[in-house]
Amino acid sequence: MTRAIARLPEDAWETSLHQDGSVQEGYFVAELTGVNTREGWPDRMRLLVRRVKPSRRHLKKLTAFEKQTGWRYCITATNIHRMRGIAGSGHAQFLDALHRSHAGVEDRVRTNKAMGLDNLPSASWEVNRGWMLASNLATDLDAWLRLLALHDTDGLAHAEPDTMRFRLYHLPARLADHARHRWLRIERTWPWAKAFTTCWQRLTALPAIT
């Protein structure tokens, strides 16, 4: 594979794209199909190669070829040639962004495990069904909360479940009844008090679902 990458001319590399179509500076992608030849390889299989300057945490894992070229490479094999009705979907940049989006799916699976799915399985089929549903609901609520109300809050917009529990869900407050009203009394020194009240205001302002 390294010999195939070495045969690519410099003008074969194009700047990578984000999922929204914007340019991803510092990342490049090229078509490797036809350059790398192997016996028994499926005829319709396409190979894409992606390169980026290695970060410090990757330096110890670089191959001899990567150390020589100064780039870190990632290979993607796909049988997708183009997607019907989508212009430019056969381009290497599009397919690279398409397959990278799958990493988000795997990340959601990891989050789902942190929300309780990792406690499976049980000896009871009904318990497994109920626990699976509860874990999925918790994961969805956690995701929608951050998307709708915490999208611009530093430290919470992309927080992991454990962080959300520590900073927001385990609320240092108490409910109090006064003058026929129920009040939520929040500790003034709590660093996430403003984030909580902003979140509450945004959620209560959303239109009701009928």
XYZ file of N, CA, C and O in Angstrom:
840
model
N 0.823 -1.200 0.000
C 0.000 0.000 0.000
C 0.863 1.258 0.000
O 0.536 2.252 -0.635
N 1.976 1.222 0.742
C 2.855 2.393 0.787
C 3.473 2.681 -0.578
O 3.655 3.848 -0.940
N 3.780 1.624 -1.351
C 4.334 1.840 -2.684
C 3.321 2.506 -3.595
O 3.672 3.335 -4.434
N 2.036 2.148 -3.419
C 0.976 2.771 -4.218
C 0.835 4.246 -3.860
O 0.682 5.097 -4.744
N 0.898 4.571 -2.574
C 0.791 5.968 -2.151
C 1.974 6.779 -2.677
O 1.829 7.921 -3.113
N 3.159 6.171 -2.648
C 4.360 6.869 -3.118
C 4.281 7.194 -4.599
O 4.932 8.153 -5.060
N 3.497 6.434 -5.361
C 3.369 6.668 -6.804
C 2.424 7.818 -7.127
O 2.385 8.279 -8.256
N 1.654 8.273 -6.139
C 0.703 9.360 -6.404
C 1.444 10.677 -6.625
O 2.286 11.067 -5.810
N 1.127 11.403 -7.701
C 1.729 12.729 -7.893
C 1.130 13.721 -6.899
O 0.031 13.521 -6.380
N 1.826 14.792 -6.642
C 1.365 15.766 -5.642
C 0.033 16.396 -6.038
O -0.799 16.702 -5.173
N -0.191 16.583 -7.356
C -1.441 17.216 -7.771
C -2.644 16.265 -7.689
O -3.775 16.665 -7.994
N -2.408 15.003 -7.285
C -3.534 14.071 -7.098
C -4.233 14.319 -5.760
O -5.365 13.878 -5.559
N -3.559 15.029 -4.859
C -4.128 15.286 -3.535
C -5.022 16.522 -3.562
O -4.634 17.561 -4.079
N -6.215 16.377 -3.017
C -7.157 17.488 -2.930
C -7.523 17.733 -1.459
O -7.539 16.802 -0.655
N -7.846 18.971 -1.152
C -8.196 19.317 0.223
C -9.463 18.588 0.645
O -10.441 18.529 -0.103
N -9.445 18.036 1.837
C -10.599 17.304 2.358
C -11.741 18.269 2.694
O -11.546 19.483 2.808
N -12.931 17.711 2.862
C -14.119 18.502 3.151
C -14.770 18.038 4.452
O -14.704 16.868 4.802
N -15.407 18.976 5.136
C -16.258 18.635 6.258
C -17.588 18.091 5.726
O -17.881 18.177 4.537
N -18.423 17.553 6.637
C -19.711 17.022 6.229
C -20.630 18.090 5.636
O -21.500 17.780 4.827
N -20.442 19.348 6.018
C -21.275 20.422 5.476
C -20.738 20.997 4.177
O -21.287 21.961 3.640
N -19.651 20.424 3.666
C -19.095 20.868 2.393
C -18.001 21.908 2.509
O -17.380 22.270 1.501
N -17.738 22.426 3.696
C -16.680 23.418 3.882
C -15.307 22.745 3.853
O -15.174 21.548 4.115
N -14.299 23.518 3.517
C -12.944 22.991 3.369
C -12.352 22.660 4.735
O -12.482 23.427 5.691
N -11.704 21.505 4.832
C -11.026 21.078 6.056
C -9.532 21.292 5.867
O -8.820 20.434 5.352
N -9.067 22.454 6.294
C -7.677 22.828 6.070
C -6.718 21.850 6.749
O -6.934 21.411 7.877
N -5.648 21.517 6.031
C -4.617 20.650 6.587
C -4.832 19.177 6.345
O -3.964 18.362 6.669
N -5.983 18.810 5.780
C -6.296 17.420 5.483
C -6.461 17.258 3.973
O -7.067 18.110 3.322
N -5.948 16.145 3.453
C -5.986 15.933 2.008
C -6.440 14.500 1.699
O -6.207 13.584 2.495
N -7.060 14.330 0.547
C -7.557 13.023 0.152
C -7.235 12.796 -1.324
O -7.190 13.750 -2.123
N -6.986 11.544 -1.684
C -6.662 11.192 -3.064
C -7.265 9.833 -3.397
O -7.527 9.015 -2.514
N -7.479 9.619 -4.670
C -7.998 8.347 -5.161
C -6.832 7.390 -5.373
O -5.854 7.703 -6.049
N -6.935 6.215 -4.749
C -5.872 5.216 -4.865
C -6.295 4.041 -5.737
O -5.510 3.140 -5.997
N -7.551 4.058 -6.178
C -8.079 2.974 -7.016
C -7.275 2.861 -8.297
O -7.038 3.855 -8.994
N -6.848 1.668 -8.631
C -6.083 1.447 -9.847
C -4.586 1.566 -9.647
O -3.818 0.966 -10.392
N -4.168 2.339 -8.666
C -2.736 2.465 -8.380
C -2.268 1.273 -7.558
O -1.199 0.717 -7.787
N -3.119 0.885 -6.602
C -2.819 -0.300 -5.804
C -3.501 -1.509 -6.437
O -4.729 -1.554 -6.564
N -2.745 -2.480 -6.881
C -3.301 -3.664 -7.543
C -3.020 -4.904 -6.713
O -1.881 -5.168 -6.329
N -4.092 -5.645 -6.423
C -3.962 -6.881 -5.669
C -4.831 -7.954 -6.299
O -5.939 -7.671 -6.764
N -4.344 -9.156 -6.312
C -5.120 -10.259 -6.874
C -6.303 -10.578 -5.967
O -6.190 -10.582 -4.743
N -7.442 -10.825 -6.589
C -8.627 -11.167 -5.831
C -9.386 -9.975 -5.281
O -10.403 -10.147 -4.601
N -8.894 -8.759 -5.554
C -9.584 -7.565 -5.064
C -10.857 -7.358 -5.883
O -10.831 -7.452 -7.100
N -12.009 -7.089 -5.253
C -13.265 -6.894 -5.994
C -13.137 -5.809 -7.057
O -12.497 -4.772 -6.834
N -13.753 -6.036 -8.200
C -13.626 -5.106 -9.326
C -14.176 -3.720 -9.006
O -13.634 -2.707 -9.450
N -15.272 -3.659 -8.253
C -15.917 -2.375 -7.994
C -15.425 -1.691 -6.719
O -15.937 -0.650 -6.329
N -14.427 -2.257 -6.080
C -13.919 -1.684 -4.848
C -13.050 -0.466 -5.142
O -12.186 -0.502 -6.017
N -13.314 0.619 -4.422
C -12.522 1.835 -4.561
C -11.683 2.040 -3.303
O -12.106 1.729 -2.192
N -10.500 2.575 -3.508
C -9.592 2.868 -2.395
C -9.340 4.372 -2.338
O -8.996 4.987 -3.351
N -9.512 4.940 -1.160
C -9.233 6.347 -0.938
C -8.153 6.443 0.137
O -8.128 5.662 1.079
N -7.269 7.395 -0.021
C -6.222 7.600 0.981
C -6.323 9.033 1.489
O -6.523 9.971 0.724
N -6.200 9.167 2.784
C -6.305 10.469 3.447
C -5.006 10.732 4.192
O -4.446 9.828 4.811
N -4.517 11.969 4.139
C -3.271 12.281 4.825
C -3.416 13.559 5.646
O -4.191 14.454 5.319
N -2.653 13.606 6.722
C -2.643 14.763 7.606
C -1.300 14.780 8.326
O -0.684 13.729 8.530
N -0.855 15.968 8.704
C 0.375 16.065 9.475
C 0.144 15.425 10.838
O -0.847 15.725 11.504
N 0.998 14.523 11.264
C 0.770 13.810 12.529
C 0.875 14.725 13.737
O 1.697 15.645 13.762
N 0.034 14.469 14.721
C 0.099 15.200 15.981
C 1.133 14.526 16.891
O 1.640 13.441 16.589
N 1.408 15.132 18.022
C 2.434 14.585 18.920
C 2.053 13.201 19.440
O 2.901 12.337 19.621
N 0.744 12.971 19.659
C 0.330 11.676 20.196
C 0.443 10.555 19.182
O 0.343 9.384 19.534
N 0.641 10.895 17.902
C 0.753 9.876 16.863
C 2.204 9.582 16.475
O 2.457 8.640 15.719
N 3.133 10.379 16.980
C 4.517 10.261 16.533
C 5.109 8.881 16.782
O 5.872 8.362 15.966
N 4.767 8.254 17.896
C 5.345 6.956 18.234
C 4.734 5.820 17.412
O 5.283 4.716 17.407
N 3.603 6.078 16.763
C 2.908 5.024 16.031
C 3.131 5.106 14.520
O 2.569 4.318 13.771
N 3.920 6.050 14.064
C 4.132 6.234 12.632
C 4.978 5.104 12.052
O 5.892 4.591 12.699
N 4.655 4.714 10.828
C 5.455 3.730 10.116
C 6.704 4.411 9.556
O 6.818 5.644 9.560
N 7.610 3.611 9.049
C 8.841 4.172 8.472
C 8.519 5.065 7.281
O 9.138 6.115 7.078
N 7.518 4.654 6.491
C 7.122 5.449 5.320
C 6.525 6.788 5.758
O 6.800 7.826 5.149
N 5.716 6.772 6.803
C 5.099 8.007 7.292
C 6.149 8.950 7.870
O 6.062 10.174 7.704
N 7.127 8.399 8.564
C 8.207 9.240 9.097
C 9.008 9.865 7.954
O 9.444 11.015 8.045
N 9.176 9.113 6.878
C 9.944 9.606 5.741
C 9.216 10.727 5.011
O 9.820 11.732 4.627
N 7.904 10.570 4.832
C 7.130 11.562 4.082
C 6.625 12.708 4.955
O 6.297 13.783 4.441
N 6.543 12.472 6.271
C 6.047 13.518 7.160
C 4.543 13.614 7.221
O 3.995 14.605 7.717
N 3.854 12.582 6.730
C 2.395 12.553 6.740
C 1.897 11.286 7.422
O 2.572 10.263 7.397
N 0.713 11.370 8.009
C 0.028 10.200 8.560
C -1.098 9.839 7.603
O -1.896 10.692 7.210
N -1.173 8.556 7.210
C -2.111 8.119 6.178
C -3.211 7.229 6.758
O -2.999 6.493 7.723
N -4.370 7.307 6.125
C -5.509 6.465 6.490
C -6.185 6.006 5.210
O -6.483 6.820 4.325
N -6.402 4.710 5.088
C -6.989 4.128 3.879
C -8.462 3.789 4.111
O -8.822 3.242 5.150
N -9.292 4.106 3.134
C -10.712 3.749 3.178
C -11.046 2.918 1.947
O -10.731 3.333 0.820
N -11.630 1.756 2.146
C -12.094 0.902 1.050
C -13.615 0.983 1.000
O -14.285 0.848 2.026
N -14.168 1.232 -0.173
C -15.615 1.364 -0.306
C -16.078 0.803 -1.646
O -15.340 0.824 -2.630
N -17.311 0.284 -1.668
C -17.899 -0.176 -2.921
C -18.901 0.834 -3.463
O -19.647 0.542 -4.384
N -18.936 2.027 -2.878
C -19.823 3.102 -3.350
C -19.119 3.861 -4.463
O -18.041 4.427 -4.250
N -19.733 3.885 -5.637
C -19.168 4.655 -6.742
C -19.821 6.020 -6.853
O -19.168 7.018 -7.105
N -21.104 6.070 -6.668
C -21.847 7.323 -6.626
C -23.212 7.045 -6.038
O -23.652 5.895 -5.991
N -23.859 8.092 -5.547
C -25.175 7.958 -4.958
C -26.196 8.618 -5.882
O -26.016 9.774 -6.288
N -27.235 7.868 -6.211
C -28.207 8.322 -7.193
C -28.859 9.637 -6.755
O -29.303 9.786 -5.629
N -28.868 10.580 -7.668
C -29.529 11.851 -7.421
C -28.700 12.876 -6.685
O -29.183 13.980 -6.409
N -27.442 12.544 -6.340
C -26.586 13.473 -5.610
C -25.385 13.824 -6.490
O -24.527 12.981 -6.751
N -25.355 15.061 -6.948
C -24.273 15.499 -7.822
C -22.946 15.492 -7.077
O -22.864 15.926 -5.927
N -21.911 14.988 -7.732
C -20.574 14.968 -7.143
C -20.346 13.872 -6.128
O -19.296 13.826 -5.496
N -21.327 12.967 -5.965
C -21.199 11.930 -4.945
C -20.153 10.870 -5.297
O -19.772 10.082 -4.434
N -19.714 10.854 -6.531
C -18.681 9.896 -6.912
C -17.279 10.424 -6.697
O -16.303 9.698 -6.900
N -17.170 11.672 -6.269
C -15.861 12.277 -6.062
C -15.225 11.752 -4.780
O -15.907 11.477 -3.795
N -13.911 11.647 -4.799
C -13.182 11.127 -3.638
C -13.417 11.979 -2.397
O -13.515 11.453 -1.282
N -13.523 13.295 -2.554
C -13.771 14.172 -1.404
C -15.118 13.867 -0.752
O -15.237 13.843 0.468
N -16.138 13.623 -1.573
C -17.477 13.324 -1.050
C -17.469 11.997 -0.299
O -17.998 11.893 0.813
N -16.879 10.972 -0.898
C -16.872 9.653 -0.280
C -16.042 9.644 1.003
O -16.383 8.950 1.967
N -14.974 10.413 1.021
C -14.161 10.509 2.235
C -14.983 11.116 3.377
O -14.989 10.592 4.496
N -15.700 12.211 3.096
C -16.541 12.844 4.121
C -17.687 11.928 4.542
O -18.059 11.873 5.717
N -18.241 11.182 3.579
C -19.334 10.261 3.872
C -18.906 9.182 4.853
O -19.608 8.895 5.832
N -17.750 8.589 4.632
C -17.301 7.504 5.494
C -16.803 8.021 6.839
O -16.924 7.322 7.849
N -16.260 9.225 6.882
C -15.827 9.780 8.159
C -17.012 10.080 9.067
O -16.891 10.059 10.295
N -18.178 10.357 8.460
C -19.360 10.630 9.279
C -19.785 9.402 10.072
O -20.481 9.529 11.089
N -19.372 8.211 9.625
C -19.731 6.990 10.346
C -19.058 6.926 11.710
O -19.546 6.259 12.620
N -17.943 7.660 11.857
C -17.285 7.709 13.166
C -18.213 8.307 14.212
O -18.154 7.955 15.394
N -19.102 9.211 13.771
C -20.082 9.769 14.687
C -21.059 8.732 15.192
O -21.503 8.785 16.344
N -21.399 7.766 14.325
C -22.300 6.678 14.728
C -21.636 5.826 15.804
O -22.248 5.479 16.816
N -20.364 5.488 15.587
C -19.642 4.684 16.569
C -19.499 5.436 17.889
O -19.539 4.836 18.972
N -19.344 6.755 17.811
C -19.242 7.553 19.025
C -20.548 7.535 19.805
O -20.550 7.506 21.032
N -21.685 7.531 19.088
C -22.990 7.466 19.756
C -23.185 6.122 20.438
O -23.826 6.039 21.495
N -22.658 5.051 19.849
C -22.738 3.732 20.484
C -21.968 3.742 21.799
O -22.435 3.218 22.823
N -20.795 4.370 21.797
C -20.006 4.482 23.012
C -20.765 5.290 24.064
O -20.768 4.939 25.256
N -21.412 6.373 23.634
C -22.194 7.189 24.560
C -23.366 6.394 25.120
O -23.700 6.496 26.306
N -24.005 5.603 24.260
C -25.136 4.786 24.696
C -24.711 3.806 25.779
O -25.448 3.566 26.744
N -23.524 3.245 25.646
C -23.019 2.336 26.670
C -22.831 3.073 27.991
O -23.108 2.530 29.061
N -22.352 4.315 27.903
C -22.146 5.100 29.118
C -23.463 5.490 29.780
O -23.491 5.803 30.970
N -24.562 5.452 29.010
C -25.874 5.798 29.555
C -26.629 4.578 30.068
O -27.823 4.661 30.356
N -25.956 3.441 30.153
C -26.576 2.271 30.756
C -26.557 1.020 29.923
O -26.765 -0.087 30.430
N -26.287 1.151 28.621
C -26.329 -0.021 27.749
C -25.234 -1.023 28.083
O -25.360 -2.214 27.810
N -24.182 -0.549 28.705
C -23.053 -1.416 29.034
C -23.397 -2.412 30.138
O -22.625 -3.338 30.394
N -24.541 -2.229 30.801
C -24.941 -3.147 31.866
C -25.608 -4.416 31.345
O -25.883 -5.328 32.121
N -25.902 -4.457 30.066
C -26.488 -5.660 29.475
C -25.402 -6.727 29.291
O -24.218 -6.404 29.195
N -25.784 -8.006 29.160
C -27.159 -8.506 29.125
C -27.634 -9.014 30.483
O -26.850 -9.231 31.392
N -28.946 -9.224 30.547
C -29.571 -9.847 31.703
C -30.044 -11.237 31.306
O -30.159 -11.560 30.119
N -30.346 -12.056 32.289
C -30.843 -13.409 31.997
C -32.267 -13.370 31.458
O -32.733 -14.330 30.845
N -32.954 -12.251 31.680
C -34.351 -12.118 31.252
C -34.440 -11.320 29.958
O -33.880 -10.223 29.844
N -35.152 -11.869 28.983
C -35.351 -11.176 27.704
C -36.147 -9.892 27.890
O -35.844 -8.859 27.295
N -37.164 -9.923 28.756
C -37.982 -8.749 28.994
C -37.181 -7.648 29.671
O -37.355 -6.459 29.376
N -36.312 -8.023 30.596
C -35.449 -7.033 31.241
C -34.515 -6.393 30.212
O -34.284 -5.177 30.217
N -33.970 -7.188 29.313
C -33.092 -6.661 28.267
C -33.833 -5.659 27.379
O -33.295 -4.608 27.031
N -35.072 -6.000 27.018
C -35.859 -5.103 26.180
C -36.128 -3.783 26.885
O -35.972 -2.697 26.307
N -36.543 -3.861 28.138
C -36.834 -2.653 28.892
C -35.607 -1.798 29.129
O -35.651 -0.568 29.006
N -34.484 -2.455 29.463
C -33.251 -1.715 29.724
C -32.708 -1.070 28.450
O -32.193 0.053 28.489
N -32.835 -1.772 27.327
C -32.408 -1.214 26.048
C -33.216 0.043 25.718
O -32.664 1.071 25.304
N -34.525 -0.020 25.914
C -35.387 1.131 25.637
C -35.030 2.299 26.551
O -34.923 3.447 26.102
N -34.833 2.022 27.846
C -34.503 3.083 28.795
C -33.157 3.731 28.453
O -33.014 4.964 28.522
N -32.172 2.925 28.058
C -30.853 3.459 27.706
C -30.929 4.329 26.453
O -30.307 5.395 26.384
N -31.695 3.881 25.467
C -31.842 4.658 24.235
C -32.551 5.980 24.494
O -32.189 7.024 23.929
N -33.587 5.949 25.338
C -34.285 7.186 25.679
C -33.364 8.160 26.401
O -33.367 9.365 26.125
N -32.565 7.642 27.334
C -31.634 8.499 28.069
C -30.602 9.115 27.125
O -30.261 10.304 27.243
N -30.109 8.331 26.179
C -29.132 8.833 25.216
C -29.738 9.910 24.330
O -29.109 10.945 24.064
N -30.969 9.688 23.864
C -31.642 10.681 23.023
C -31.888 11.979 23.786
O -31.675 13.076 23.258
N -32.365 11.869 25.025
C -32.631 13.063 25.828
C -31.342 13.845 26.085
O -31.328 15.081 26.039
N -30.257 13.133 26.354
C -28.967 13.781 26.582
C -28.503 14.528 25.332
O -28.043 15.667 25.403
N -28.656 13.886 24.167
C -28.223 14.503 22.915
C -29.074 15.723 22.565
O -28.554 16.784 22.193
N -30.398 15.587 22.685
C -31.285 16.703 22.338
C -31.130 17.865 23.297
O -31.268 19.033 22.909
N -30.863 17.581 24.567
C -30.650 18.650 25.536
C -29.468 19.517 25.125
O -29.548 20.760 25.133
N -28.373 18.879 24.737
C -27.185 19.638 24.344
C -27.397 20.356 23.012
O -26.918 21.478 22.822
N -28.114 19.738 22.082
C -28.352 20.362 20.784
C -29.290 21.558 20.880
O -29.084 22.580 20.214
N -30.325 21.452 21.691
C -31.345 22.496 21.761
C -31.014 23.608 22.751
O -31.374 24.768 22.525
N -30.355 23.271 23.840
C -30.196 24.257 24.904
C -28.761 24.524 25.332
O -28.507 25.513 26.016
N -27.822 23.673 24.962
C -26.445 23.846 25.425
C -25.452 23.941 24.278
O -24.245 23.785 24.485
N -25.941 24.199 23.080
C -25.097 24.167 21.888
C -23.995 25.229 21.899
O -22.979 25.087 21.211
N -24.184 26.311 22.668
C -23.182 27.383 22.721
C -22.574 27.522 24.110
O -21.980 28.560 24.426
N -22.700 26.501 24.933
C -22.168 26.543 26.291
C -20.848 25.793 26.372
O -20.805 24.573 26.176
N -19.776 26.502 26.631
C -18.459 25.874 26.746
C -18.449 24.874 27.898
O -18.924 25.170 28.995
N -17.900 23.718 27.641
C -17.807 22.694 28.670
C -18.998 21.761 28.735
O -18.944 20.743 29.421
N -20.093 22.088 28.002
C -21.279 21.238 28.023
C -21.783 20.870 26.630
O -22.438 19.845 26.476
N -21.484 21.686 25.644
C -22.011 21.446 24.294
C -21.596 20.086 23.756
O -22.378 19.420 23.062
N -20.394 19.649 24.055
C -19.891 18.357 23.568
C -19.448 17.476 24.732
O -18.562 16.634 24.572
N -20.068 17.659 25.870
C -19.657 16.932 27.072
C -20.042 15.460 27.011
O -21.057 15.078 26.416
N -19.219 14.635 27.636
C -19.502 13.215 27.761
C -20.558 13.005 28.859
O -20.769 13.882 29.710
N -21.245 11.854 28.863
C -22.281 11.600 29.869
C -21.810 11.784 31.312
O -22.526 12.363 32.134
N -20.607 11.304 31.639
C -20.105 11.456 33.002
C -19.934 12.932 33.373
O -20.207 13.333 34.515
N -19.492 13.731 32.398
C -19.337 15.160 32.641
C -20.690 15.820 32.840
O -20.855 16.681 33.710
N -21.679 15.425 32.025
C -23.023 15.979 32.163
C -23.612 15.631 33.526
O -24.280 16.458 34.159
N -23.362 14.416 33.980
C -23.870 14.016 35.296
C -23.242 14.868 36.399
O -23.930 15.340 37.301
N -21.948 15.048 36.318
C -21.229 15.776 37.370
C -21.578 17.261 37.368
O -21.719 17.873 38.433
N -21.711 17.868 36.173
C -21.896 19.313 36.093
C -23.352 19.761 36.086
O -23.648 20.877 36.513
N -24.262 18.915 35.580
C -25.627 19.399 35.388
C -26.698 18.489 35.972
O -27.611 18.963 36.644
N -26.608 17.190 35.728
C -27.689 16.301 36.129
C -27.747 16.100 37.643
O -28.830 15.985 38.213
N -26.588 16.050 38.290
C -26.558 15.942 39.745
C -26.637 17.354 40.332
O -25.652 17.902 40.815
N -27.815 17.922 40.241
C -28.018 19.334 40.553
C -27.927 19.612 42.051
O -28.692 19.045 42.836
N -27.010 20.510 42.491
C -26.928 20.871 43.908
C -27.999 21.904 44.247
O -27.730 23.093 44.391
N -29.230 21.464 44.353
C -30.350 22.366 44.607
C -31.427 21.613 45.373
O -31.341 20.404 45.586
N -32.469 22.343 45.780
C -33.581 21.709 46.483
C -34.888 22.394 46.098
O -34.911 23.598 45.784
N -35.960 21.646 46.101
C -37.277 22.191 45.832
C -37.884 22.706 47.134
O -37.829 22.029 48.168
N -38.484 23.902 47.072
C -39.094 24.500 48.259
C -40.466 25.063 47.894
O -40.652 25.620 46.800
N -41.420 24.893 48.780
C -42.767 25.435 48.595
C -42.888 26.734 49.384
O -42.594 26.788 50.590
N -43.352 27.793 48.689
C -43.532 29.085 49.344
C -44.616 29.879 48.608
O -44.576 29.996 47.381
N -45.580 30.366 49.374
C -46.664 31.189 48.831
C -47.384 30.476 47.688
O -47.648 31.053 46.638
N -47.671 29.224 47.899
C -48.388 28.393 46.924
C -47.634 28.234 45.606
O -48.223 27.956 44.574
N -46.347 28.409 45.657
C -45.495 28.196 44.481
C -44.351 27.264 44.874
O -43.941 27.225 46.033
N -43.867 26.552 43.893
C -42.712 25.671 44.115
C -41.478 26.345 43.511
O -41.482 26.727 42.336
N -40.447 26.463 44.321
C -39.223 27.140 43.910
C -38.058 26.153 43.901
O -37.953 25.298 44.761
N -37.198 26.327 42.905
C -35.967 25.550 42.841
C -34.832 26.433 43.340
O -34.458 27.417 42.680
N -34.315 26.120 44.497
C -33.264 26.921 45.107
C -31.898 26.336 44.731
O -31.575 25.209 45.100
N -31.133 27.144 43.993
C -29.827 26.721 43.506
C -28.729 27.406 44.308
O -28.820 28.608 44.596
N -27.705 26.669 44.647
C -26.566 27.217 45.378
C -25.885 28.305 44.538
O -25.540 28.084 43.368
N -25.698 29.472 45.114
C -25.135 30.606 44.371
C -23.714 30.339 43.894
O -23.282 30.861 42.872
N -22.972 29.554 44.641
C -21.570 29.314 44.286
C -21.399 28.204 43.240
O -20.285 27.914 42.827
N -22.512 27.580 42.824
C -22.433 26.498 41.835
C -21.988 27.073 40.492
O -22.665 27.957 39.938
N -20.875 26.628 39.913
C -20.343 27.240 38.681
C -21.223 27.049 37.455
O -21.059 27.770 36.469
N -22.162 26.099 37.486
C -22.985 25.832 36.307
C -24.417 26.324 36.482
O -25.308 25.907 35.755
N -24.622 27.234 37.434
C -25.968 27.754 37.691
C -26.517 28.501 36.479
O -27.673 28.316 36.088
N -25.701 29.359 35.877
C -26.162 30.111 34.709
C -26.470 29.180 33.545
O -27.456 29.380 32.819
N -25.634 28.159 33.349
C -25.882 27.200 32.267
C -27.202 26.482 32.474
O -27.965 26.260 31.527
N -27.504 26.139 33.732
C -28.756 25.442 34.027
C -29.959 26.338 33.780
O -30.936 25.922 33.149
N -29.917 27.581 34.269
C -31.051 28.478 34.086
C -31.256 28.837 32.618
O -32.397 28.930 32.142
N -30.163 29.028 31.876
C -30.275 29.295 30.439
C -30.884 28.108 29.714
O -31.742 28.264 28.848
N -30.433 26.921 30.093
C -30.973 25.689 29.512
C -32.468 25.579 29.789
O -33.268 25.261 28.899
N -32.870 25.857 31.028
C -34.292 25.765 31.410
C -35.141 26.766 30.622
O -36.223 26.435 30.142
N -34.656 27.992 30.479
C -35.394 29.015 29.751
C -35.583 28.635 28.283
O -36.647 28.843 27.709
N -34.541 28.079 27.684
C -34.630 27.702 26.270
C -35.580 26.534 26.056
O -36.339 26.503 25.101
N -35.540 25.584 26.959
C -36.418 24.409 26.817
C -37.885 24.774 27.034
O -38.763 24.301 26.307
N -38.163 25.629 28.017
C -39.554 26.016 28.283
C -40.110 26.925 27.195
O -41.319 27.069 27.044
N -39.217 27.577 26.429
C -39.654 28.457 25.340
C -39.970 27.694 24.058
O -40.552 28.260 23.123
N -39.588 26.416 24.003
C -39.857 25.628 22.798
C -41.351 25.372 22.659
O -42.069 25.207 23.651
N -41.852 25.344 21.416
C -43.291 25.067 21.225
C -43.629 23.640 21.648
O -42.819 22.722 21.493
N -44.815 23.482 22.183
C -45.254 22.157 22.622
C -45.504 21.253 21.435
O -45.966 21.679 20.367
N -45.174 19.979 21.588
C -45.391 18.991 20.528
C -46.777 18.386 20.707
O -47.104 17.861 21.767
N -47.593 18.492 19.673
C -48.962 17.954 19.750
C -49.109 16.738 18.861
O -48.349 16.530 17.940
